């Protein structure tokens, strides 16, 4: 446990002098060590993209599904949201993971590919939004919002149910993220909902609406 905490600290500090030790930890027999080392390596400052890519490729092929999962989430963090295209080798690996036996790994791969603008993600993202397969809450929220960025208009009815259906009163339907997805696709009710909250007397509602307007690229708002 102490070694794991030390590895976590090295990753947070981000000092590249820790690289040799972290690379050894990434090959440790214990999955927990490999998990923490992968996170730390992906976040080292001034580390070249090639080394980071090799680390994520190795981790995405790990025998432990938790290591494969974190590799895909880190891949999204490190590559998919950059202006430059995500490395093709990593995209090919993520595509293979869409059929992973662990749903969490497959969903994380789909989210990475979706952010990279890869159409291979859409089939699995569609199933997540429609509630056909369970997902971790954070991943479900991101998938719901992501389909709006991808312009998946066939999911508008499903997003409307999440955003405005009665179910949102009794369970977490990711309504906030569904509104963002709908507004991103030009859905007028969702856009008006954001604009209405921007004028709310509630500070929390205004703050949430400001975030939604920015992420949905809603024009005419401040």
mmCIF file of C-alpha atoms in Angstrom:
data_model
loop_
_atom_site.group_PDB
_atom_site.id
_atom_site.type_symbol
_atom_site.label_atom_id
_atom_site.label_comp_id
_atom_site.label_asym_id
_atom_site.label_seq_id
_atom_site.Cartn_x
_atom_site.Cartn_y
_atom_site.Cartn_z
ATOM 1 C CA UNK A 1 0.000 0.000 0.000
ATOM 2 C CA UNK A 2 2.847 2.355 0.782
ATOM 3 C CA UNK A 3 4.434 1.695 -2.611
ATOM 4 C CA UNK A 4 1.126 2.424 -4.333
ATOM 5 C CA UNK A 5 0.789 5.706 -2.459
ATOM 6 C CA UNK A 6 4.357 6.600 -3.383
ATOM 7 C CA UNK A 7 3.684 5.927 -7.054
ATOM 8 C CA UNK A 8 0.535 8.043 -6.879
ATOM 9 C CA UNK A 9 2.516 10.885 -5.313
ATOM 10 C CA UNK A 10 5.188 10.682 -8.021
ATOM 11 C CA UNK A 11 2.499 10.968 -10.673
ATOM 12 C CA UNK A 12 0.986 14.004 -8.980
ATOM 13 C CA UNK A 13 4.390 15.645 -8.591
ATOM 14 C CA UNK A 14 5.050 14.923 -12.252
ATOM 15 C CA UNK A 15 8.838 14.844 -12.046
ATOM 16 C CA UNK A 16 10.339 13.002 -15.025
ATOM 17 C CA UNK A 17 13.235 11.763 -12.855
ATOM 18 C CA UNK A 18 10.798 9.120 -11.583
ATOM 19 C CA UNK A 19 10.480 7.594 -15.057
ATOM 20 C CA UNK A 20 12.792 4.556 -14.640
ATOM 21 C CA UNK A 21 11.158 3.448 -11.397
ATOM 22 C CA UNK A 22 7.669 3.975 -12.751
ATOM 23 C CA UNK A 23 8.453 1.948 -15.868
ATOM 24 C CA UNK A 24 9.536 -0.928 -13.640
ATOM 25 C CA UNK A 25 6.383 -0.595 -11.574
ATOM 26 C CA UNK A 26 4.316 -0.773 -14.766
ATOM 27 C CA UNK A 27 5.659 -4.309 -15.254
ATOM 28 C CA UNK A 28 5.035 -5.388 -11.635
ATOM 29 C CA UNK A 29 3.334 -8.732 -10.989
ATOM 30 C CA UNK A 30 0.624 -6.996 -8.976
ATOM 31 C CA UNK A 31 -2.207 -5.368 -10.963
ATOM 32 C CA UNK A 32 -2.625 -2.643 -8.344
ATOM 33 C CA UNK A 33 0.967 -1.520 -8.901
ATOM 34 C CA UNK A 34 0.595 -1.568 -12.674
ATOM 35 C CA UNK A 35 -2.616 0.443 -12.350
ATOM 36 C CA UNK A 36 -1.033 3.229 -10.306
ATOM 37 C CA UNK A 37 2.153 3.252 -12.395
ATOM 38 C CA UNK A 38 0.142 3.652 -15.610
ATOM 39 C CA UNK A 39 -1.627 6.704 -14.188
ATOM 40 C CA UNK A 40 1.618 8.217 -12.963
ATOM 41 C CA UNK A 41 3.450 7.624 -16.251
ATOM 42 C CA UNK A 42 0.657 9.145 -18.305
ATOM 43 C CA UNK A 43 0.833 12.328 -16.243
ATOM 44 C CA UNK A 44 4.568 12.933 -16.007
ATOM 45 C CA UNK A 45 5.534 16.419 -17.104
ATOM 46 C CA UNK A 46 7.752 16.845 -20.142
ATOM 47 C CA UNK A 47 7.467 13.182 -21.052
ATOM 48 C CA UNK A 48 7.500 12.602 -24.803
ATOM 49 C CA UNK A 49 4.303 11.455 -26.482
ATOM 50 C CA UNK A 50 5.939 8.294 -27.826
ATOM 51 C CA UNK A 51 6.743 7.001 -24.330
ATOM 52 C CA UNK A 52 3.246 7.894 -23.150
ATOM 53 C CA UNK A 53 1.765 6.061 -26.123
ATOM 54 C CA UNK A 54 3.826 2.925 -25.438
ATOM 55 C CA UNK A 55 2.714 2.933 -21.803
ATOM 56 C CA UNK A 56 -0.958 3.191 -22.746
ATOM 57 C CA UNK A 57 -0.680 0.538 -25.438
ATOM 58 C CA UNK A 58 0.894 -1.877 -22.978
ATOM 59 C CA UNK A 59 -1.658 -1.119 -20.286
ATOM 60 C CA UNK A 60 -4.568 -1.481 -22.712
ATOM 61 C CA UNK A 61 -3.449 -5.083 -23.302
ATOM 62 C CA UNK A 62 -3.070 -5.907 -19.603
ATOM 63 C CA UNK A 63 -4.559 -9.105 -18.186
ATOM 64 C CA UNK A 64 -6.332 -7.092 -15.496
ATOM 65 C CA UNK A 65 -9.467 -5.312 -16.700
ATOM 66 C CA UNK A 66 -8.968 -2.398 -14.284
ATOM 67 C CA UNK A 67 -5.634 -1.613 -15.928
ATOM 68 C CA UNK A 68 -7.196 -1.851 -19.402
ATOM 69 C CA UNK A 69 -9.991 0.448 -18.266
ATOM 70 C CA UNK A 70 -7.721 3.149 -16.841
ATOM 71 C CA UNK A 71 -5.564 2.972 -19.975
ATOM 72 C CA UNK A 72 -8.553 3.953 -22.107
ATOM 73 C CA UNK A 73 -9.619 6.723 -19.759
ATOM 74 C CA UNK A 74 -6.080 8.095 -19.755
ATOM 75 C CA UNK A 75 -5.921 7.783 -23.536
ATOM 76 C CA UNK A 76 -8.942 10.054 -23.725
ATOM 77 C CA UNK A 77 -7.364 12.482 -21.283
ATOM 78 C CA UNK A 78 -4.000 12.536 -23.058
ATOM 79 C CA UNK A 79 -4.835 12.305 -26.753
ATOM 80 C CA UNK A 80 -8.474 12.339 -27.828
ATOM 81 C CA UNK A 81 -9.270 15.941 -26.886
ATOM 82 C CA UNK A 82 -6.163 17.422 -28.488
ATOM 83 C CA UNK A 83 -6.315 19.197 -31.831
ATOM 84 C CA UNK A 84 -3.994 16.629 -33.415
ATOM 85 C CA UNK A 85 -5.588 13.265 -34.286
ATOM 86 C CA UNK A 86 -5.227 10.515 -31.707
ATOM 87 C CA UNK A 87 -2.468 8.036 -32.683
ATOM 88 C CA UNK A 88 -3.748 5.415 -35.091
ATOM 89 C CA UNK A 89 -2.146 2.570 -33.104
ATOM 90 C CA UNK A 90 -4.105 3.592 -30.048
ATOM 91 C CA UNK A 91 -7.309 3.950 -32.032
ATOM 92 C CA UNK A 92 -6.860 0.465 -33.457
ATOM 93 C CA UNK A 93 -6.294 -0.903 -29.971
ATOM 94 C CA UNK A 94 -9.398 0.884 -28.687
ATOM 95 C CA UNK A 95 -11.403 -0.510 -31.593
ATOM 96 C CA UNK A 96 -10.411 -4.033 -30.563
ATOM 97 C CA UNK A 97 -11.441 -3.271 -26.983
ATOM 98 C CA UNK A 98 -14.984 -2.472 -28.114
ATOM 99 C CA UNK A 99 -15.478 -6.252 -27.888
ATOM 100 C CA UNK A 100 -13.797 -6.587 -24.486
ATOM 101 C CA UNK A 101 -15.457 -9.082 -22.149
ATOM 102 C CA UNK A 102 -15.672 -6.364 -19.491
ATOM 103 C CA UNK A 103 -18.363 -3.772 -20.391
ATOM 104 C CA UNK A 104 -16.569 -0.974 -18.516
ATOM 105 C CA UNK A 105 -13.475 -1.433 -20.676
ATOM 106 C CA UNK A 106 -15.514 -1.517 -23.886
ATOM 107 C CA UNK A 107 -17.411 1.641 -22.905
ATOM 108 C CA UNK A 108 -14.201 3.482 -21.995
ATOM 109 C CA UNK A 109 -12.792 2.528 -25.403
ATOM 110 C CA UNK A 110 -15.938 3.829 -27.095
ATOM 111 C CA UNK A 111 -15.692 7.143 -25.232
ATOM 112 C CA UNK A 112 -12.059 7.534 -26.273
ATOM 113 C CA UNK A 113 -12.903 6.765 -29.904
ATOM 114 C CA UNK A 114 -15.918 9.060 -29.808
ATOM 115 C CA UNK A 115 -13.822 11.993 -28.637
ATOM 116 C CA UNK A 116 -11.371 11.123 -31.397
ATOM 117 C CA UNK A 117 -14.218 11.433 -33.923
ATOM 118 C CA UNK A 118 -14.113 7.746 -34.810
ATOM 119 C CA UNK A 119 -17.438 6.354 -36.046
ATOM 120 C CA UNK A 120 -16.603 2.918 -34.666
ATOM 121 C CA UNK A 121 -17.645 4.216 -31.254
ATOM 122 C CA UNK A 122 -21.217 5.015 -32.200
ATOM 123 C CA UNK A 123 -22.815 1.577 -31.934
ATOM 124 C CA UNK A 124 -21.728 1.063 -28.337
ATOM 125 C CA UNK A 125 -22.430 4.662 -27.307
ATOM 126 C CA UNK A 126 -25.928 4.226 -28.700
ATOM 127 C CA UNK A 127 -26.500 1.192 -26.479
ATOM 128 C CA UNK A 128 -25.289 3.089 -23.408
ATOM 129 C CA UNK A 129 -27.593 6.045 -24.058
ATOM 130 C CA UNK A 130 -30.541 3.730 -24.610
ATOM 131 C CA UNK A 131 -29.810 1.958 -21.343
ATOM 132 C CA UNK A 132 -29.206 -1.384 -23.011
ATOM 133 C CA UNK A 133 -25.965 -1.989 -21.136
ATOM 134 C CA UNK A 134 -24.971 -0.804 -17.641
ATOM 135 C CA UNK A 135 -22.206 1.746 -17.298
ATOM 136 C CA UNK A 136 -20.401 3.468 -14.478
ATOM 137 C CA UNK A 137 -22.176 6.737 -13.737
ATOM 138 C CA UNK A 138 -19.289 8.934 -14.856
ATOM 139 C CA UNK A 139 -18.977 7.001 -18.107
ATOM 140 C CA UNK A 140 -22.728 7.093 -18.702
ATOM 141 C CA UNK A 141 -22.807 10.858 -18.289
ATOM 142 C CA UNK A 142 -19.916 11.314 -20.673
ATOM 143 C CA UNK A 143 -21.452 8.971 -23.251
ATOM 144 C CA UNK A 144 -24.768 10.832 -23.094
ATOM 145 C CA UNK A 145 -23.100 14.175 -23.673
ATOM 146 C CA UNK A 146 -20.757 12.807 -26.313
ATOM 147 C CA UNK A 147 -23.500 11.605 -28.665
ATOM 148 C CA UNK A 148 -24.593 15.224 -29.001
ATOM 149 C CA UNK A 149 -21.108 16.275 -30.062
ATOM 150 C CA UNK A 150 -21.145 13.420 -32.581
ATOM 151 C CA UNK A 151 -24.486 14.604 -33.978
ATOM 152 C CA UNK A 152 -26.266 11.287 -33.410
ATOM 153 C CA UNK A 153 -29.755 12.642 -34.106
ATOM 154 C CA UNK A 154 -31.359 9.201 -34.072
ATOM 155 C CA UNK A 155 -30.931 9.341 -30.291
ATOM 156 C CA UNK A 156 -32.966 12.532 -29.849
ATOM 157 C CA UNK A 157 -36.037 10.655 -28.482
ATOM 158 C CA UNK A 158 -33.829 8.803 -25.988
ATOM 159 C CA UNK A 159 -32.136 12.025 -24.933
ATOM 160 C CA UNK A 160 -35.493 13.765 -24.563
ATOM 161 C CA UNK A 161 -36.652 11.043 -22.176
ATOM 162 C CA UNK A 162 -33.492 11.475 -20.148
ATOM 163 C CA UNK A 163 -33.702 15.274 -20.128
ATOM 164 C CA UNK A 164 -37.430 15.872 -19.726
ATOM 165 C CA UNK A 165 -39.077 12.534 -18.885
ATOM 166 C CA UNK A 166 -40.662 11.784 -15.511
ATOM 167 C CA UNK A 167 -37.891 9.279 -14.795
ATOM 168 C CA UNK A 168 -35.491 12.111 -13.983
ATOM 169 C CA UNK A 169 -37.437 12.770 -10.774
ATOM 170 C CA UNK A 170 -36.849 9.290 -9.361
ATOM 171 C CA UNK A 171 -33.424 8.329 -10.675
ATOM 172 C CA UNK A 172 -30.298 9.784 -12.254
ATOM 173 C CA UNK A 173 -31.053 9.868 -15.972
ATOM 174 C CA UNK A 174 -28.070 12.149 -16.692
ATOM 175 C CA UNK A 175 -30.631 14.865 -17.483
ATOM 176 C CA UNK A 176 -28.087 17.702 -17.356
ATOM 177 C CA UNK A 177 -25.820 15.956 -19.861
ATOM 178 C CA UNK A 178 -28.776 15.008 -22.052
ATOM 179 C CA UNK A 179 -29.808 18.663 -22.259
ATOM 180 C CA UNK A 180 -26.282 19.583 -23.311
ATOM 181 C CA UNK A 181 -26.321 16.852 -25.975
ATOM 182 C CA UNK A 182 -29.689 17.990 -27.311
ATOM 183 C CA UNK A 183 -28.716 21.660 -27.323
ATOM 184 C CA UNK A 184 -25.497 20.784 -29.143
ATOM 185 C CA UNK A 185 -27.690 19.365 -31.919
ATOM 186 C CA UNK A 186 -29.877 22.482 -32.064
ATOM 187 C CA UNK A 187 -32.814 21.126 -30.028
ATOM 188 C CA UNK A 188 -34.917 24.203 -29.254
ATOM 189 C CA UNK A 189 -36.480 22.971 -26.014
ATOM 190 C CA UNK A 190 -33.053 22.153 -24.606
ATOM 191 C CA UNK A 191 -31.636 25.505 -25.704
ATOM 192 C CA UNK A 192 -34.549 27.375 -24.135
ATOM 193 C CA UNK A 193 -34.123 25.361 -20.946
ATOM 194 C CA UNK A 194 -30.501 26.505 -20.708
ATOM 195 C CA UNK A 195 -31.407 30.126 -21.450
ATOM 196 C CA UNK A 196 -34.205 30.067 -18.874
ATOM 197 C CA UNK A 197 -31.828 28.785 -16.197
ATOM 198 C CA UNK A 198 -29.307 31.471 -17.082
ATOM 199 C CA UNK A 199 -31.921 33.999 -15.925
ATOM 200 C CA UNK A 200 -32.854 32.019 -12.807
ATOM 201 C CA UNK A 201 -32.806 33.584 -9.357
ATOM 202 C CA UNK A 202 -30.943 30.519 -8.138
ATOM 203 C CA UNK A 203 -27.182 30.980 -8.270
ATOM 204 C CA UNK A 204 -26.642 27.221 -8.591
ATOM 205 C CA UNK A 205 -28.994 26.998 -11.580
ATOM 206 C CA UNK A 206 -27.274 29.938 -13.254
ATOM 207 C CA UNK A 207 -23.863 28.377 -12.708
ATOM 208 C CA UNK A 208 -24.991 25.026 -14.113
ATOM 209 C CA UNK A 209 -26.619 26.747 -17.091
ATOM 210 C CA UNK A 210 -23.420 28.672 -17.801
ATOM 211 C CA UNK A 211 -21.500 25.394 -17.941
ATOM 212 C CA UNK A 212 -24.184 23.818 -20.148
ATOM 213 C CA UNK A 213 -24.240 26.792 -22.529
ATOM 214 C CA UNK A 214 -20.482 26.673 -22.954
ATOM 215 C CA UNK A 215 -20.344 22.908 -23.517
ATOM 216 C CA UNK A 216 -23.338 22.909 -25.847
ATOM 217 C CA UNK A 217 -21.973 25.899 -27.809
ATOM 218 C CA UNK A 218 -25.259 27.754 -27.313
ATOM 219 C CA UNK A 219 -24.976 31.139 -28.980
ATOM 220 C CA UNK A 220 -26.489 34.335 -27.706
ATOM 221 C CA UNK A 221 -25.703 33.574 -24.066
ATOM 222 C CA UNK A 222 -23.310 35.241 -21.650
#
